[in-house]
């Protein structure tokens, strides 16, 4: 594959090197931050030989190349003179873009509830196990083992409120721990 030609076509179809604000790459993608998104032709880029897909996500114009992305990246850097970097993980601050209200609300709700999901799932699994053991006849509601396991299950739901109080300020960027 001719990566020089690929780089030339990609840069041309995203609005030229003057439209590139920054450039990074991960394992499979060239990640462009563009000055003016309207100058980029997503369809034209996706038709370029060697491009697997084009994704717009997190304020980035991402061109999926595959395992040979470093060769394509080097060709783009050589062509444009823009020095980017390789990244392992996209930081949350890099993804901050002004979005629709619903997107912001969904992001907030998921950032609050994701850290507490393991305790809720664990409590639910313990509750399901207790119900199965009761139905099979292994435990009785008056047995000591049932009472202890039931209280452990209830703790996960009672401390759920306190966990919310701890996680919410972090999700709102009010407090960092």
mmCIF file of C-alpha atoms in Angstrom:
data_model
loop_
_atom_site.group_PDB
_atom_site.id
_atom_site.type_symbol
_atom_site.label_atom_id
_atom_site.label_comp_id
_atom_site.label_asym_id
_atom_site.label_seq_id
_atom_site.Cartn_x
_atom_site.Cartn_y
_atom_site.Cartn_z
ATOM 1 C CA UNK A 1 0.000 0.000 0.000
ATOM 2 C CA UNK A 2 1.243 3.472 -0.888
ATOM 3 C CA UNK A 3 0.954 5.397 2.372
ATOM 4 C CA UNK A 4 2.201 8.639 0.798
ATOM 5 C CA UNK A 5 -0.748 8.591 -1.601
ATOM 6 C CA UNK A 6 -3.133 7.631 1.210
ATOM 7 C CA UNK A 7 -1.867 10.513 3.351
ATOM 8 C CA UNK A 8 -2.174 12.959 0.458
ATOM 9 C CA UNK A 9 -5.779 11.940 -0.226
ATOM 10 C CA UNK A 10 -6.811 11.954 3.443
ATOM 11 C CA UNK A 11 -5.319 15.395 4.070
ATOM 12 C CA UNK A 12 -6.910 16.742 0.902
ATOM 13 C CA UNK A 13 -10.348 15.317 1.771
ATOM 14 C CA UNK A 14 -10.360 16.680 5.330
ATOM 15 C CA UNK A 15 -9.816 20.231 4.134
ATOM 16 C CA UNK A 16 -6.063 20.433 3.724
ATOM 17 C CA UNK A 17 -3.265 20.756 6.234
ATOM 18 C CA UNK A 18 -4.467 24.221 7.277
ATOM 19 C CA UNK A 19 -7.660 22.624 8.616
ATOM 20 C CA UNK A 20 -5.775 20.255 10.939
ATOM 21 C CA UNK A 21 -5.590 21.544 14.501
ATOM 22 C CA UNK A 22 -3.875 18.470 15.926
ATOM 23 C CA UNK A 23 -3.077 14.897 15.001
ATOM 24 C CA UNK A 24 -2.659 11.787 17.123
ATOM 25 C CA UNK A 25 -2.984 8.087 16.506
ATOM 26 C CA UNK A 26 -3.901 5.049 18.520
ATOM 27 C CA UNK A 27 -3.563 1.383 17.626
ATOM 28 C CA UNK A 28 -5.815 1.499 14.555
ATOM 29 C CA UNK A 29 -6.881 5.102 13.930
ATOM 30 C CA UNK A 30 -5.569 8.459 12.815
ATOM 31 C CA UNK A 31 -7.270 10.994 15.089
ATOM 32 C CA UNK A 32 -7.609 14.489 13.672
ATOM 33 C CA UNK A 33 -8.909 17.515 15.527
ATOM 34 C CA UNK A 34 -10.129 19.813 12.798
ATOM 35 C CA UNK A 35 -10.484 23.583 12.859
ATOM 36 C CA UNK A 36 -13.592 23.472 10.660
ATOM 37 C CA UNK A 37 -15.455 20.167 10.488
ATOM 38 C CA UNK A 38 -17.565 21.359 7.527
ATOM 39 C CA UNK A 39 -14.491 21.289 5.263
ATOM 40 C CA UNK A 40 -14.021 17.538 5.766
ATOM 41 C CA UNK A 41 -15.721 15.147 3.356
ATOM 42 C CA UNK A 42 -16.421 11.994 5.350
ATOM 43 C CA UNK A 43 -17.717 10.074 2.342
ATOM 44 C CA UNK A 44 -14.666 10.889 0.222
ATOM 45 C CA UNK A 45 -12.293 9.836 3.010
ATOM 46 C CA UNK A 46 -14.150 6.556 3.518
ATOM 47 C CA UNK A 47 -13.753 5.723 -0.198
ATOM 48 C CA UNK A 48 -9.946 6.065 -0.100
ATOM 49 C CA UNK A 49 -8.151 2.760 -0.653
ATOM 50 C CA UNK A 50 -6.659 1.668 2.668
ATOM 51 C CA UNK A 51 -9.262 3.417 4.828
ATOM 52 C CA UNK A 52 -11.465 0.932 6.660
ATOM 53 C CA UNK A 53 -13.923 3.390 8.183
ATOM 54 C CA UNK A 54 -14.369 7.001 9.258
ATOM 55 C CA UNK A 55 -15.743 7.820 12.705
ATOM 56 C CA UNK A 56 -16.609 11.178 14.231
ATOM 57 C CA UNK A 57 -16.423 10.864 17.982
ATOM 58 C CA UNK A 58 -15.434 13.035 20.916
ATOM 59 C CA UNK A 59 -14.774 16.056 18.738
ATOM 60 C CA UNK A 60 -12.320 14.080 16.631
ATOM 61 C CA UNK A 61 -12.387 13.030 12.998
ATOM 62 C CA UNK A 62 -11.048 9.482 13.205
ATOM 63 C CA UNK A 63 -9.801 7.623 10.150
ATOM 64 C CA UNK A 64 -9.634 3.875 10.787
ATOM 65 C CA UNK A 65 -6.588 2.442 9.004
ATOM 66 C CA UNK A 66 -5.915 -0.779 10.894
ATOM 67 C CA UNK A 67 -2.670 -2.278 12.131
ATOM 68 C CA UNK A 68 -0.500 -0.242 9.758
ATOM 69 C CA UNK A 69 -1.664 3.081 11.180
ATOM 70 C CA UNK A 70 1.867 4.109 12.203
ATOM 71 C CA UNK A 71 2.988 4.055 8.568
ATOM 72 C CA UNK A 72 0.002 6.174 7.549
ATOM 73 C CA UNK A 73 0.632 8.502 10.494
ATOM 74 C CA UNK A 74 4.290 8.948 9.520
ATOM 75 C CA UNK A 75 3.222 9.746 5.954
ATOM 76 C CA UNK A 76 0.719 12.381 7.159
ATOM 77 C CA UNK A 77 3.334 13.941 9.459
ATOM 78 C CA UNK A 78 5.854 14.023 6.606
ATOM 79 C CA UNK A 79 3.305 15.595 4.269
ATOM 80 C CA UNK A 80 1.882 18.205 6.641
ATOM 81 C CA UNK A 81 4.744 18.868 9.018
ATOM 82 C CA UNK A 82 2.283 18.602 11.901
ATOM 83 C CA UNK A 83 3.916 16.677 14.696
ATOM 84 C CA UNK A 84 1.389 14.684 16.670
ATOM 85 C CA UNK A 85 1.777 11.828 19.062
ATOM 86 C CA UNK A 86 0.785 8.243 19.702
ATOM 87 C CA UNK A 87 -1.783 7.753 22.427
ATOM 88 C CA UNK A 88 -2.801 4.686 24.384
ATOM 89 C CA UNK A 89 -5.968 6.094 25.899
ATOM 90 C CA UNK A 90 -8.009 9.138 25.051
ATOM 91 C CA UNK A 91 -8.213 11.301 28.151
ATOM 92 C CA UNK A 92 -11.617 12.519 29.282
ATOM 93 C CA UNK A 93 -10.482 16.151 28.944
ATOM 94 C CA UNK A 94 -9.617 15.532 25.289
ATOM 95 C CA UNK A 95 -13.172 14.430 24.617
ATOM 96 C CA UNK A 96 -14.888 17.484 26.102
ATOM 97 C CA UNK A 97 -17.010 19.065 23.445
ATOM 98 C CA UNK A 98 -20.156 21.057 23.568
ATOM 99 C CA UNK A 99 -22.916 18.578 22.970
ATOM 100 C CA UNK A 100 -26.618 18.360 22.983
ATOM 101 C CA UNK A 101 -28.358 18.684 26.320
ATOM 102 C CA UNK A 102 -29.496 15.061 26.263
ATOM 103 C CA UNK A 103 -25.927 13.859 25.601
ATOM 104 C CA UNK A 104 -24.679 15.879 28.562
ATOM 105 C CA UNK A 105 -27.377 14.475 30.848
ATOM 106 C CA UNK A 106 -26.718 10.892 29.728
ATOM 107 C CA UNK A 107 -22.976 11.378 30.278
ATOM 108 C CA UNK A 108 -23.643 12.744 33.770
ATOM 109 C CA UNK A 109 -25.968 9.894 34.726
ATOM 110 C CA UNK A 110 -23.570 7.235 33.455
ATOM 111 C CA UNK A 111 -20.594 8.854 35.201
ATOM 112 C CA UNK A 112 -22.554 8.808 38.468
ATOM 113 C CA UNK A 113 -23.957 5.285 38.253
ATOM 114 C CA UNK A 114 -21.063 3.404 36.639
ATOM 115 C CA UNK A 115 -18.869 3.359 39.790
ATOM 116 C CA UNK A 116 -21.709 2.061 41.976
ATOM 117 C CA UNK A 117 -22.984 -0.631 39.617
ATOM 118 C CA UNK A 118 -20.770 -3.405 41.065
ATOM 119 C CA UNK A 119 -22.306 -3.012 44.529
ATOM 120 C CA UNK A 120 -25.835 -3.017 43.096
ATOM 121 C CA UNK A 121 -25.102 -6.051 40.946
ATOM 122 C CA UNK A 122 -23.451 -7.828 43.880
ATOM 123 C CA UNK A 123 -26.450 -7.154 46.121
ATOM 124 C CA UNK A 124 -28.809 -8.415 43.445
ATOM 125 C CA UNK A 125 -26.754 -11.577 42.930
ATOM 126 C CA UNK A 126 -26.718 -12.277 46.672
ATOM 127 C CA UNK A 127 -30.495 -11.724 46.771
ATOM 128 C CA UNK A 128 -30.990 -14.129 43.852
ATOM 129 C CA UNK A 129 -28.793 -16.743 45.560
ATOM 130 C CA UNK A 130 -30.795 -16.378 48.777
ATOM 131 C CA UNK A 131 -34.074 -16.844 46.920
ATOM 132 C CA UNK A 132 -32.767 -19.964 45.170
ATOM 133 C CA UNK A 133 -31.503 -21.427 48.460
ATOM 134 C CA UNK A 134 -34.884 -20.704 50.067
ATOM 135 C CA UNK A 135 -36.812 -22.322 47.213
ATOM 136 C CA UNK A 136 -34.615 -25.421 47.187
ATOM 137 C CA UNK A 137 -34.950 -25.727 50.948
ATOM 138 C CA UNK A 138 -31.276 -25.375 51.839
ATOM 139 C CA UNK A 139 -31.993 -22.320 54.024
ATOM 140 C CA UNK A 140 -34.926 -21.249 56.149
ATOM 141 C CA UNK A 141 -35.883 -17.601 56.719
ATOM 142 C CA UNK A 142 -35.306 -18.059 60.432
ATOM 143 C CA UNK A 143 -31.844 -19.643 60.128
ATOM 144 C CA UNK A 144 -28.780 -17.726 61.246
ATOM 145 C CA UNK A 145 -27.004 -18.134 57.893
ATOM 146 C CA UNK A 146 -29.972 -16.656 56.032
ATOM 147 C CA UNK A 147 -30.173 -13.675 58.393
ATOM 148 C CA UNK A 148 -26.436 -12.906 58.092
ATOM 149 C CA UNK A 149 -26.364 -13.245 54.285
ATOM 150 C CA UNK A 150 -29.576 -11.216 53.983
ATOM 151 C CA UNK A 151 -28.082 -8.403 56.084
ATOM 152 C CA UNK A 152 -24.954 -8.371 53.890
ATOM 153 C CA UNK A 153 -27.201 -8.063 50.843
ATOM 154 C CA UNK A 154 -29.198 -5.257 52.459
ATOM 155 C CA UNK A 155 -25.975 -3.393 53.311
ATOM 156 C CA UNK A 156 -25.142 -3.023 49.621
ATOM 157 C CA UNK A 157 -28.467 -1.274 49.074
ATOM 158 C CA UNK A 158 -28.351 0.828 52.268
ATOM 159 C CA UNK A 159 -24.851 2.131 51.532
ATOM 160 C CA UNK A 160 -25.922 2.859 47.971
ATOM 161 C CA UNK A 161 -27.132 6.292 49.128
ATOM 162 C CA UNK A 162 -23.783 7.134 50.720
ATOM 163 C CA UNK A 163 -21.935 5.937 47.640
ATOM 164 C CA UNK A 164 -24.056 8.312 45.563
ATOM 165 C CA UNK A 165 -23.099 11.171 47.880
ATOM 166 C CA UNK A 166 -19.437 10.342 47.331
ATOM 167 C CA UNK A 167 -19.579 9.790 43.553
ATOM 168 C CA UNK A 168 -21.827 12.697 42.574
ATOM 169 C CA UNK A 169 -19.367 15.542 43.332
ATOM 170 C CA UNK A 170 -16.644 13.699 41.434
ATOM 171 C CA UNK A 171 -18.915 13.288 38.406
ATOM 172 C CA UNK A 172 -19.813 16.971 38.530
ATOM 173 C CA UNK A 173 -16.112 17.944 38.828
ATOM 174 C CA UNK A 174 -16.843 19.685 42.115
ATOM 175 C CA UNK A 175 -14.433 17.589 44.157
ATOM 176 C CA UNK A 176 -11.475 15.426 43.211
ATOM 177 C CA UNK A 177 -10.351 12.518 45.372
#
